[in-house]
Structure formats: C-alpha cells, structure tokens
CSV table of C-alpha atoms and ligand atoms in Angstrom, one decimal:
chain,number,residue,atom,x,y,z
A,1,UNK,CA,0.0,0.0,0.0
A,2,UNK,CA,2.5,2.2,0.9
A,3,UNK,CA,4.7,1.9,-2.4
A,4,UNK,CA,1.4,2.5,-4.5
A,5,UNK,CA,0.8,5.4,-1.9
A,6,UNK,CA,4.1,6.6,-3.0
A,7,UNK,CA,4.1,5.3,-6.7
A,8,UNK,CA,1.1,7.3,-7.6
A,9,UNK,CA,1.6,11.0,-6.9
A,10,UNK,CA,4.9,11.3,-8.5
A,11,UNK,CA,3.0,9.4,-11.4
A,12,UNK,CA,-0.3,11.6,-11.5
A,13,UNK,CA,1.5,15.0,-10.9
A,14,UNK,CA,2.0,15.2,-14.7
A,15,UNK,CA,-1.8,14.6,-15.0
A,16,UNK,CA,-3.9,18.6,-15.5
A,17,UNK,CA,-6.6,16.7,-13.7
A,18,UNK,CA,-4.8,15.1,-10.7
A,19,UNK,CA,-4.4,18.0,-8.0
A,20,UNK,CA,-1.5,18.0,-5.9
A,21,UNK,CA,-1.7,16.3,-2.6
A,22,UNK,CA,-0.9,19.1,-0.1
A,23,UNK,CA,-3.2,17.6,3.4
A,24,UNK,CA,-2.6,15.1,5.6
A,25,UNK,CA,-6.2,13.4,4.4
A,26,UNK,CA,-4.9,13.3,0.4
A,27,UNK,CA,-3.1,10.2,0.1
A,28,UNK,CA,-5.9,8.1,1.4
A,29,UNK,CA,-9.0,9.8,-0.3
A,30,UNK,CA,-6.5,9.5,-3.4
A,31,UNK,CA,-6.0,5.8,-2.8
A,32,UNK,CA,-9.6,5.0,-2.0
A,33,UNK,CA,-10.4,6.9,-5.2
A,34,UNK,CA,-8.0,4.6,-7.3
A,35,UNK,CA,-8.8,1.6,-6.1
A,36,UNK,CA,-12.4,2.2,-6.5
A,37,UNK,CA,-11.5,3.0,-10.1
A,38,UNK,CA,-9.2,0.2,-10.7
A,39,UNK,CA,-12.2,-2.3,-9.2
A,40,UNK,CA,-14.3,-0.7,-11.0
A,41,UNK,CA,-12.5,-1.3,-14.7
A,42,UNK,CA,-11.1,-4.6,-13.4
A,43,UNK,CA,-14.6,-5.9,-13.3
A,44,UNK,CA,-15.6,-3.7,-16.2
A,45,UNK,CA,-13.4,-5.7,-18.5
A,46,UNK,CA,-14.3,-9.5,-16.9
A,47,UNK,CA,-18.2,-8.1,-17.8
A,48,UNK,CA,-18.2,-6.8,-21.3
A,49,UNK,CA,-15.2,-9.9,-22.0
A,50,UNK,CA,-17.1,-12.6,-20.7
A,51,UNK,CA,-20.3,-11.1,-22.0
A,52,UNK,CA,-18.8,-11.0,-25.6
A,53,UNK,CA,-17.0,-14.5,-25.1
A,54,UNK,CA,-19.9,-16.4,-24.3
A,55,UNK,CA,-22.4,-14.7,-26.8
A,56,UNK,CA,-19.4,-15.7,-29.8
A,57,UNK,CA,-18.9,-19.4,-28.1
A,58,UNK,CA,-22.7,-20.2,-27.3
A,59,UNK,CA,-24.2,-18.5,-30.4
A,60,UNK,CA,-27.0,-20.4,-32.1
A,61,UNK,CA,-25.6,-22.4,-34.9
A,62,UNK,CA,-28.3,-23.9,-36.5
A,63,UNK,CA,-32.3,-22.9,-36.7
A,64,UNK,CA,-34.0,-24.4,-33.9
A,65,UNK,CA,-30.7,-24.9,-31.4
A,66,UNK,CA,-32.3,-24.6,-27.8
A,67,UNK,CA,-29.5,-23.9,-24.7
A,68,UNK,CA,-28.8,-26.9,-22.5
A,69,UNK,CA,-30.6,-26.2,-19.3
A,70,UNK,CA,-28.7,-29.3,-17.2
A,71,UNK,CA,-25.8,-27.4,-16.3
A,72,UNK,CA,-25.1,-27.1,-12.2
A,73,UNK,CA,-22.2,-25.5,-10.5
A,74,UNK,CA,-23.1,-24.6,-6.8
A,75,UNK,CA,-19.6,-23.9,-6.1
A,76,UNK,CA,-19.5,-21.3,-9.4
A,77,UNK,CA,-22.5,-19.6,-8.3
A,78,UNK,CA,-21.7,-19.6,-4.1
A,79,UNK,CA,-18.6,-17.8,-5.5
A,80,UNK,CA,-19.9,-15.5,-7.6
A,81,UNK,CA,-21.9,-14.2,-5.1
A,82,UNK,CA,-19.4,-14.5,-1.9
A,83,UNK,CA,-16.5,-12.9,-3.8
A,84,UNK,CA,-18.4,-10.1,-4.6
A,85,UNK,CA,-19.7,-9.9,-0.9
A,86,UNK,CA,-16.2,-10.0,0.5
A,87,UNK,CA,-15.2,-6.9,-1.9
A,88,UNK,CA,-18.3,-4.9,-1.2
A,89,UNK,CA,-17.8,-5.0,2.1
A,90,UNK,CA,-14.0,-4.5,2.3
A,91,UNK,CA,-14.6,-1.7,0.2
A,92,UNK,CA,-17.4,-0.3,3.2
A,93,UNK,CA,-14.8,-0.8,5.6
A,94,UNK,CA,-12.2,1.5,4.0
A,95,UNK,CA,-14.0,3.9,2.8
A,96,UNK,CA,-16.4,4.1,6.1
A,97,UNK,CA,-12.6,4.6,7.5
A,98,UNK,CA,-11.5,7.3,5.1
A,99,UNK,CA,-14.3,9.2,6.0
A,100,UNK,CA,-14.9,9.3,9.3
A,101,UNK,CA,-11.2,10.5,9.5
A,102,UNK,CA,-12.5,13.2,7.1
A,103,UNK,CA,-15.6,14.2,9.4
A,104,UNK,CA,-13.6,14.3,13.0
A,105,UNK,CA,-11.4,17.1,13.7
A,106,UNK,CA,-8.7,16.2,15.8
A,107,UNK,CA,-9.5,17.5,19.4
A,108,UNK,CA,-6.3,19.9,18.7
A,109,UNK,CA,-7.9,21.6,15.7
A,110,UNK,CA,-7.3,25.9,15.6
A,111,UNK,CA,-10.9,27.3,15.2
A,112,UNK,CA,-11.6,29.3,12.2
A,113,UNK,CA,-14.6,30.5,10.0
A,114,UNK,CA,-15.8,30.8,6.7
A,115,UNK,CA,-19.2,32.7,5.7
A,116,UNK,CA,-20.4,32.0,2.3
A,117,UNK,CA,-22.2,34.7,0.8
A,118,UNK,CA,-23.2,35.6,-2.7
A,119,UNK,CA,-20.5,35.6,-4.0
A,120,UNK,CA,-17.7,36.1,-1.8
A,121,UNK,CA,-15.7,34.1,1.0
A,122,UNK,CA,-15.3,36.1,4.3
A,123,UNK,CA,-13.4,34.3,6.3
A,124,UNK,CA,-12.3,34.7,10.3
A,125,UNK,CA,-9.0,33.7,12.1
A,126,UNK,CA,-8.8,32.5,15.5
A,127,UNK,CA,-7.3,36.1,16.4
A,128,UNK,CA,-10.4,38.0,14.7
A,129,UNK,CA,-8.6,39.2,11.7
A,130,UNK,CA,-11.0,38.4,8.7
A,131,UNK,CA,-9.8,38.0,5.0
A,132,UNK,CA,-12.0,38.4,1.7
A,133,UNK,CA,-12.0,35.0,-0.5
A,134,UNK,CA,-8.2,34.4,-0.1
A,135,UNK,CA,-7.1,32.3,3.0
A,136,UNK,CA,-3.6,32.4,4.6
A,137,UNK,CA,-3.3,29.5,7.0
A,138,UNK,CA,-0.5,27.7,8.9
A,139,UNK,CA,1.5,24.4,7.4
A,140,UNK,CA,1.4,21.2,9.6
A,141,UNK,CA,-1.6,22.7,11.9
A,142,UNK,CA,-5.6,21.0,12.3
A,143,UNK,CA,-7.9,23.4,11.1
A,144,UNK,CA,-11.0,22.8,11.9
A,145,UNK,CA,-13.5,25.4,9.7
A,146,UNK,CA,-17.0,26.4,10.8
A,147,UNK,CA,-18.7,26.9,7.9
A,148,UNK,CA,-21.6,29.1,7.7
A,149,UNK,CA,-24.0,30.9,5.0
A,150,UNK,CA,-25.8,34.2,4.9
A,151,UNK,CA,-28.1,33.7,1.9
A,152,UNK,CA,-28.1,30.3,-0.2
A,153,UNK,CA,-25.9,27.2,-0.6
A,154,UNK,CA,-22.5,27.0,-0.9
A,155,UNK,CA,-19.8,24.7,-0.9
A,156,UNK,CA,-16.0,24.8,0.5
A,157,UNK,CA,-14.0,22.9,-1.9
A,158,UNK,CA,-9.8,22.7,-1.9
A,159,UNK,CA,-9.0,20.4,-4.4
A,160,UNK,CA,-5.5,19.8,-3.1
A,161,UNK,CA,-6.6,19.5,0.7
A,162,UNK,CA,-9.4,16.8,-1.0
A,163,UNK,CA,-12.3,18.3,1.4
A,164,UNK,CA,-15.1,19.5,0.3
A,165,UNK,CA,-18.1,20.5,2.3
A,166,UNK,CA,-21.5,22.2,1.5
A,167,UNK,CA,-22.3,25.5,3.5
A,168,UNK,CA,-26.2,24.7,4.0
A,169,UNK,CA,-27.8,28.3,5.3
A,170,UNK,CA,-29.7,27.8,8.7
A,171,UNK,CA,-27.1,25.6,10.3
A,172,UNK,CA,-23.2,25.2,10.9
A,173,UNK,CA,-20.9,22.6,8.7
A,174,UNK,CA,-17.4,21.7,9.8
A,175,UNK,CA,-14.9,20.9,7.5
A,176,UNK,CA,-11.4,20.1,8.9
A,177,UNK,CA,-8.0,20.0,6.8
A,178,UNK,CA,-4.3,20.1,8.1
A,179,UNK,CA,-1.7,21.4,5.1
A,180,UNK,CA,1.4,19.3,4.7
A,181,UNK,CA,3.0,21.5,2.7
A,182,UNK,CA,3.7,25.8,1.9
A,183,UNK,CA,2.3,26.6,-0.9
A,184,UNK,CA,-1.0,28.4,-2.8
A,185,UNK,CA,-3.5,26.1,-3.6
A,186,UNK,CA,-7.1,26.8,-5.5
A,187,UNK,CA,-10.5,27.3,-3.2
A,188,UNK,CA,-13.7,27.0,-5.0
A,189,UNK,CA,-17.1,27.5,-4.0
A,190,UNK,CA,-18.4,23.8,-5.6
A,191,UNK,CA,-22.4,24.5,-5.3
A,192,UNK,CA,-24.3,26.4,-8.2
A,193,UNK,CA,-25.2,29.7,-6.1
A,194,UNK,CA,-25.9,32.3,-8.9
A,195,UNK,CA,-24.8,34.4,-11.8
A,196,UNK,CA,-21.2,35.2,-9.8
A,197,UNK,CA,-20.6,31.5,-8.8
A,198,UNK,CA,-17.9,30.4,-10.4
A,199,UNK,CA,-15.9,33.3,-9.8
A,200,UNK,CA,-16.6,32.4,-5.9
A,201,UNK,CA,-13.5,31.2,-4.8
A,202,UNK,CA,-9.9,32.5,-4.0
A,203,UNK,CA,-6.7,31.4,-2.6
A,204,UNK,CA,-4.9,29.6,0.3
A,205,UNK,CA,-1.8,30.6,1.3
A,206,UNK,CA,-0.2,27.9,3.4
A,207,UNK,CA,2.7,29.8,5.1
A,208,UNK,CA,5.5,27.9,7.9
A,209,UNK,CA,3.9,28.7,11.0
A,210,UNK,CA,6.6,31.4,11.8
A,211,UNK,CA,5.9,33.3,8.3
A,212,UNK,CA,2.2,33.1,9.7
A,213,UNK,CA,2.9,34.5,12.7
A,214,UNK,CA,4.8,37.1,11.3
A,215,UNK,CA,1.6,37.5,8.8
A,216,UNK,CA,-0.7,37.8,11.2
A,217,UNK,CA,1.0,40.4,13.3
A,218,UNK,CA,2.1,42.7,9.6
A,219,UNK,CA,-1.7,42.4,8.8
A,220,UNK,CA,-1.9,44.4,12.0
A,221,UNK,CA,-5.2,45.4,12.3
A,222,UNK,CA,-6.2,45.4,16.3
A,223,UNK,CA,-9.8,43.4,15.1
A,224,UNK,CA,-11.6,41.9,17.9
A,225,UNK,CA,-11.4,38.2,18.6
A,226,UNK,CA,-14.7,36.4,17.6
A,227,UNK,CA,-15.2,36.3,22.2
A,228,UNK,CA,-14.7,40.0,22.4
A,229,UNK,CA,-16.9,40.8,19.3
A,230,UNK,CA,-19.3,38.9,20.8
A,231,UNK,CA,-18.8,40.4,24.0
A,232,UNK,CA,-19.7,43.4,22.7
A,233,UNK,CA,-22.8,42.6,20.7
A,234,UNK,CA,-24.0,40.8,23.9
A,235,UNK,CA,-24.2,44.2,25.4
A,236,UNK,CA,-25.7,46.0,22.7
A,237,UNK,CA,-28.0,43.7,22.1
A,238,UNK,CA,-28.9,43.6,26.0
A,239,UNK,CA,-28.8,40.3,26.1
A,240,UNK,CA,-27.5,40.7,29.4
A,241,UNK,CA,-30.4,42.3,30.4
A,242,UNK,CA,-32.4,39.2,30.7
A,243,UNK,CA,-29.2,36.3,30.7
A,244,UNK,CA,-27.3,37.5,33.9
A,245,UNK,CA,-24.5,35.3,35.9
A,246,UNK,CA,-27.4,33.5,37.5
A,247,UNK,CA,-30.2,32.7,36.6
A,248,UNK,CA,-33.6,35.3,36.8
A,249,UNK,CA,-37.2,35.7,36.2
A,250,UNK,CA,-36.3,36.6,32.8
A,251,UNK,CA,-34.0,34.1,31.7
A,252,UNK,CA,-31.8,31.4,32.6
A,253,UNK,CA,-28.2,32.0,32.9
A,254,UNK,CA,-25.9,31.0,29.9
A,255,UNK,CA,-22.7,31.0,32.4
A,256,UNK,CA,-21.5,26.7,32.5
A,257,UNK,CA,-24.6,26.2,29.4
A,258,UNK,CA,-22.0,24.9,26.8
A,259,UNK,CA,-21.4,20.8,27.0
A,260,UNK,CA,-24.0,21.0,29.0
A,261,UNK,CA,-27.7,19.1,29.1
A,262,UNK,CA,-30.9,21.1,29.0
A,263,UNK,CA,-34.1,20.2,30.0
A,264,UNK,CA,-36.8,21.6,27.9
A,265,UNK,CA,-40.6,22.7,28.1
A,266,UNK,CA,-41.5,20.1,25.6
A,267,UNK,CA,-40.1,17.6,27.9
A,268,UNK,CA,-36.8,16.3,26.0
A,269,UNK,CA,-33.6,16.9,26.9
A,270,UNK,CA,-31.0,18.6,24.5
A,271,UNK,CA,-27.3,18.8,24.4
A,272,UNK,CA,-26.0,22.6,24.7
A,273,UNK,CA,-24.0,22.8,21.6
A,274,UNK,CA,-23.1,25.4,18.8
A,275,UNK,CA,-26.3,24.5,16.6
A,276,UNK,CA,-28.3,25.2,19.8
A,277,UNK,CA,-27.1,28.4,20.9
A,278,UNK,CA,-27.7,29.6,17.0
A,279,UNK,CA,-31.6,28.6,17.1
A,280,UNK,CA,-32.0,30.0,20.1
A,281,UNK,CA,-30.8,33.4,18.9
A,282,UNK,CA,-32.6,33.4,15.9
A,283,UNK,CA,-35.7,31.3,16.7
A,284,UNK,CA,-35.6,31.8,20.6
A,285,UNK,CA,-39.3,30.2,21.1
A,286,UNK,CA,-38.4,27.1,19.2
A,287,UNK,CA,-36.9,25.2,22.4
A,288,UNK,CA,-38.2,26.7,25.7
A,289,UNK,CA,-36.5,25.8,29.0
A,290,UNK,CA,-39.7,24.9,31.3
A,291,UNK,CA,-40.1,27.8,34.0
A,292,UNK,CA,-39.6,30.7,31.6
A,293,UNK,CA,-41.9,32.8,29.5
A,294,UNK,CA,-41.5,32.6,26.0
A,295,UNK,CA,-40.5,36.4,25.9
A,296,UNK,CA,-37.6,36.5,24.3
A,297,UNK,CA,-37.5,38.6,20.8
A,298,UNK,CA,-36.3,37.1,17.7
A,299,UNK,CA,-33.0,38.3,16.6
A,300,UNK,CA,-33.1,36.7,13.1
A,301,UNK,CA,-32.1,39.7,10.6
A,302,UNK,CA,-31.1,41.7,13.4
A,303,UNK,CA,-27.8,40.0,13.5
A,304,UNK,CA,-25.2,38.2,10.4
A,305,UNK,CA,-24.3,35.0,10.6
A,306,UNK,CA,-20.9,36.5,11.4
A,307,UNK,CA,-22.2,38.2,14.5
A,308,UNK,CA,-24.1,34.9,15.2
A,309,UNK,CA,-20.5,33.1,15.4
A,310,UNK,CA,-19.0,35.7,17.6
A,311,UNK,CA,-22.3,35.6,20.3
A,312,UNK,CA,-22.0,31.8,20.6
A,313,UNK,CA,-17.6,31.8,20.6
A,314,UNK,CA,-18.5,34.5,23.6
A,315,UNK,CA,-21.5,32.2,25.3
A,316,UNK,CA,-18.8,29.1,24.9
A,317,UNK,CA,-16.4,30.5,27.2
A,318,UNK,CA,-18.5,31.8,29.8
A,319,UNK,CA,-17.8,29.7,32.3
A,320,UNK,CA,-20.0,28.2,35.2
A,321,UNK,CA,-20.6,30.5,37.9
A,322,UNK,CA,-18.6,29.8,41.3
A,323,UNK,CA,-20.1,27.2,43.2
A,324,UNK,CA,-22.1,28.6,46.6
A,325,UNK,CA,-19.7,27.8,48.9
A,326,UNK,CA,-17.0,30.0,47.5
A,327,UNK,CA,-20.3,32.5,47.0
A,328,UNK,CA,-21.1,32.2,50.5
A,329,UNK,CA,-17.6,32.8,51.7
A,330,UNK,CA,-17.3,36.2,49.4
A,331,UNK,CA,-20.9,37.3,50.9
A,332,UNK,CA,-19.1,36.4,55.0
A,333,UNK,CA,-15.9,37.8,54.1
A,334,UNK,CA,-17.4,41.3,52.3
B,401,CUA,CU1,-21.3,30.0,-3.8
B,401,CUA,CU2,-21.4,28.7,-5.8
C-alpha cells in the first residue's frame, strides 16, 4: 500500500486533472479513489469480455438450437456471489474509514470560519482578523473550519486538501483540513449559487507557522477576537439584560450552558451545543427551557451569521458561575 501510496503521486502529478496532494487526508481519499476505479475497470473488463465471449462461443448455430438447461455449478454460483460480498464489504470498511477521518477534527484543531455569501468568501481567524476569498493558514496545523452561509448554498472545496463541504444556510458545517506542505493552492465555492458562482472562490496561502505569525501580526489590524466581538454585541444587544450570571425571572443563565444538558418545556432533553445556541438566537421560542416565558425577541435579521459566530464563541467561554460555597464565603468575608 504504501509503495502505490508513494508510486502514484509522482506518477499523476504530470496529469492537469490530478491536484497535488498538499493535506494530511490526500493520500488516502487518493488511494480509496483509485482503487475504487481500478475495481471498477477490473470488473468492467471481466463483464463486457465474458459477455462477448460467451455470446461468440454459445451463439445459435443452427435454426431451432435450444441452450442446454442441465448445467449445475453450486460452487461457481456460491462464489460468484461470496467474492463479490467480500469486496463490497471490504470496500465499506475502508472507505467508512477514510471518511470518518474526514468528518472528525482532531481534538487539537485551531478554530476558524468561513461565511459564504453571494459571491464572496469572508473568512475569520482564531485572532479575529477576517480575509475576503483568499485564506492564509498555517502548514502542519488541524484546522477545523466552521462553515456558515448568509443567503443560499454554498460549498467549500480545496481540491488539493481533497475536502469539500457544503455550506447549508440555517445551520453550521465543519470541514477540517491540516496542510502538509507551503504553498497556494485553488479554493472553489463547488455549489451552483448564482450568476457570480464560479468566480466564488480565491486562494490559500499555506505559510510555515513562523511566516504566519509574522503574517498575522504585519496584517496588524487590532480586530476583535470572535469572544470580544461577541462580548460586545452581547451588550448592545442587551442580552444581558435578561441572561445574567445567575439565573432570573427573565432568563436562565448562559454561564456553564455549553457541553452541557438542558431540560426543555417540551419535555426532551438537549445537548448545549453550537447549533443550539444559534436557534435559540434566531428562533428563541423554538426550544423553551420549562419555568420561563416565551418572551424573548427574535433576533433573526437583526444579526449576520458573522455576528451569530462571535455571540455563541462569547457564550462558549463563559464559564459556570462559582459554586455557593466560595459565594457564600465572598458574601461572609465582604
Ligand atoms: Cu457559492 Cu457557488
């Protein structure tokens, strides 16, 4: 596996079609791609040459010939059927493999995030600083990219990182990709999104993570983290009017909320995660936690998707608020 691994590249390179293999994923989409292939024409060629074989050496020879019907091979037929079987499910097995490597970010993954809109990429570094269609990211690092839209489908598509991910508007994707080698490689949006959509799509830089560093700091500008921006909006918006450290009449408290499970009006349970916090800005009535009014306000077209990612990266890291003890120590020292 390994020598094909290494045999093929060098061999495809010269190919227009065959992008270069710059993630750590490429090698084994590539060689799950070619063995599907190579199966694919292997038993191609045993079809349409047994197919033509038999039809030349069992053609009717004289008016009135009638096929023998006597013949019996159990063994023939078992095979037929179990060889089959066997490559089927091999085939399952690896590419079941390949992609659930492709769907789980390491737990180490640097948080970015990538709005699709028509017809531009806006993308958001971990720092804050955004960039317009063209990406600069770090060799040899997990990127895992939240992907979000603020009008219709998209899709996040780097050839030579072999991911490719469609940005469905009304909930996150993740795609996650880790560069294995400095270089600029083509970004395309790979969804049909308009008159503009195939000139959606830019650049990524991969840079050592040094030259990144240095990047980051010579592109200067003091934005706000995606935490702080948030931080911000969660004032204006006076969301703390209702969502304090503890929890009130008005609202629950969203300090120690993320990870964590929620009972709700309806009776179910739910999981605290990214996709929650989102609905719950935009379509607040949707999933009630029992013991509250359904008072809160909509914020849907009050707020971008953008501003969306930096609420929730600012309600992920509030943390829970300090248990009673220490409270009631602060409230008998003070
Ligand atoms: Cu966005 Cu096509």
């Amino acid at each position: 596996m390994e020598t094909l691994r290494q045999f093929l590249p060098s061999f495809f390179q010269h190919l227009p079609l065959y992008p270069e293999q710059a993630s750590t994923v490429a090698p084994a989409v590539d060689a799950l791609y070619l063995a599907w292939v190579a199966l694919s024409l292997i038993f191609s060629v045993l079809i349409v040459g047994a197919t033509v074989y038999l039809g030349v050496r069992y053609r009717r020879r004289r008016v009135g010939d009638a096929g023998e019907a006597d013949f019996e091979a159990p063994a023939v037929e078992l095979l037929s059927m179990a060889v089959p079987f066997v490559i089927a499910m091999a085939m399952f097995v690896w590419g079941t493999k390949v992609y659930i490597d492709l769907r789980r970010p390491p737990e180490d993954a640097v948080e970015y995030f990538a709005f699709g809109k028509q017809w531009m990429w806006k993308y958001q570094h971990p720092n804050g600083l955004r960039q317009i269609n063209d990406l600069t990211i770090p060799v040899d690092t997990p990127i895992k990219m939240t992907l979000a839209s603020e009008d219709v489908l998209h899709a996040f598509f780097v050839p030579a990182f072999r991911v490719k991910q469609d940005v469905v508007p009304g909930r996150y994707n993740v795609v996650w990709f880790e560069a294995t080698k400095t270089g600029q490689f083509r970004m395309f949006c790979a969804e049909y999104c308009g008159t503009d959509h195939s000139k959606m799509g830019g650049i990524v830089t991969v840079l050592e993570k040094e030259e990144y560093e240095a990047w980051l700091r010579g592109e200067g500008q003091p934005t706000a983290s995606p935490a702080a921006a948030g931080e911000d909006l969660f004032t204006s918006l006076a969301c703390s009017t209702c969502h304090g450290v503890e929890d009130s009449e008005r609202g629950p408290s969203l300090h120690g909320l993320f990870g964590s499970e929620v009972r709700l009006a309806s009776g179910t349970t739910i999981e605290v995660d990214e996709r929650y916090l989102r609905e719950s800005i935009l379509n607040p009535l949707q999933k009630v936690r029992p013991g509250y009014l359904p008072l809160m306000p909509t914020y849907a077209g009050q707020v971008t998707e953008e501003q969306v990612v930096s609420l929730v990266t600012y309600i992920k890291g509030l943390t829970a608020p300090p248990a009673p003890e220490a409270g009631l120590a602060e409230v008998a020292g003070g």
